Amino acid sequence: MQGGMMNRVRQYLLCFSILILFSITTAQLSTNYYAKSCPTALFTIKTGLLKALAKDRRMAPSILRLHFHDCFGCDASVLLDDTSSFTGEKTASPNRNSLRGFDVIDSIKSQLETSCPGVVSCADILAVAARDSVGGPFWAAQLGRRDSTTASIDSANSDIPSPAMDLADLISAFSNKGFSSKEMVALSGAHTIGQARCTVFRRRIYNESNILDSFATSLKSNCRSTDDDDENLSPLDAFTPISFDNAYFKNLINNKGLLHSDQQLFSGASTDSQVTTYGNNPPSFFADFAAAMLKMGSISPLTGSSGQIRNNCRSIN
């Protein structure tokens, strides 16, 4: 009994500390950070993103995912290439052979370095590009982040939630970053767009029982039980794969979650009711997703004199 009480106290203190830190860092960021120093920054980022989306519609979920994988830190560390002094995060298990969109951020950065040299950080470019890639809910991006001068493959491997996680581990991983289970469910709704590799969901479609038979069968021709199809892609939301909507949650209710971690959100446990709410109420999902993204973008940003404004997003100055 006492042990359980102490665990609850520790969890409360952790959440309280993160809330204070979130309030402080949010105060250091602002929506009009570049109003005077680079007034065309937001327009340049959006124009560059739209140009990339015109060539490849898949780039929208890719940029959103790139931001998510950076924002368990929000310092553009995920964009750094390896150096002699550190191994970058691009080859971490959650990122290897799956993250993309680096060239899009590079292109936007190059344009901004021409118009506003040394002003707009790579971290802010990624945050705004992710916001603009959604095409559904909108939030006023908080800006003023600076870029890290190092990266940690170990942190990427340990902090980023795995698609193989059970619900308890997912809740713990998000809680460690200050998110409630409700916010975790909202952020997971990003899987209403994008695709996943066969190697990530093969075990689910062949071995798990909480999956609609017809759905699993439809996936097997493109994801055979052998390793031959490892890199073949299937949409995370087969119903409306390129529309940012609430169909992802409807899929979960019907046991049509592609990833193990997705279906865990609707598995007869504590998050079922939130999934049902979002499945029935798109405005509620949009509002909560925007709020959670805003919060995620404020996780431990470098501000003031910390870090630097990189000239090239792939390397430190």
CSV table of C-alpha atoms in Angstrom, one decimal, residues 195-206 211-225 229 232-239 255-260:
chain,number,residue,atom,x,y,z
A,195,GLN,CA,2.7,4.2,-44.3
A,196,ALA,CA,4.6,1.5,-42.5
A,197,ARG,CA,7.0,-1.1,-43.7
A,198,CYS,CA,6.1,-4.8,-43.7
A,199,THR,CA,8.8,-5.7,-41.2
A,200,VAL,CA,7.1,-3.5,-38.6
A,201,PHE,CA,3.6,-5.1,-38.8
A,202,ARG,CA,4.3,-8.6,-40.1
A,203,ARG,CA,4.1,-10.2,-36.7
A,204,ARG,CA,0.7,-8.5,-36.1
A,205,ILE,CA,-1.0,-9.7,-39.3
A,206,TYR,CA,0.2,-13.3,-38.9
A,211,ILE,CA,-7.2,-8.1,-35.9
A,212,LEU,CA,-10.1,-8.3,-38.4
A,213,ASP,CA,-9.5,-11.4,-40.5
A,214,SER,CA,-10.3,-9.8,-43.8
A,215,PHE,CA,-8.0,-6.9,-43.0
A,216,ALA,CA,-5.1,-9.1,-42.2
A,217,THR,CA,-5.7,-11.2,-45.4
A,218,SER,CA,-5.7,-8.0,-47.5
A,219,LEU,CA,-2.2,-7.2,-46.2
A,220,LYS,CA,-0.5,-10.5,-46.6
A,221,SER,CA,-0.1,-10.4,-50.4
A,222,ASN,CA,2.1,-7.4,-50.0
A,223,CYS,CA,3.8,-8.7,-46.8
A,224,ARG,CA,4.6,-12.3,-47.0
A,225,SER,CA,5.6,-14.3,-43.9
A,229,ASP,CA,8.9,-8.1,-48.4
A,232,ASN,CA,7.0,-3.1,-48.8
A,233,LEU,CA,4.7,-0.3,-47.6
A,234,SER,CA,1.1,-0.4,-46.5
A,235,PRO,CA,-1.0,2.6,-45.3
A,236,LEU,CA,-1.5,3.1,-41.6
A,237,ASP,CA,-5.1,4.1,-42.4
A,238,ALA,CA,-6.3,2.0,-45.3
A,239,PHE,CA,-9.7,3.9,-45.4
A,255,ASN,CA,-9.7,-4.1,-35.1
A,256,LYS,CA,-8.1,-2.6,-38.2
A,257,GLY,CA,-5.0,-1.1,-36.6
A,258,LEU,CA,-2.0,-1.8,-38.7
A,259,LEU,CA,0.6,-1.6,-35.9
A,260,HIS,CA,0.6,-3.6,-32.7
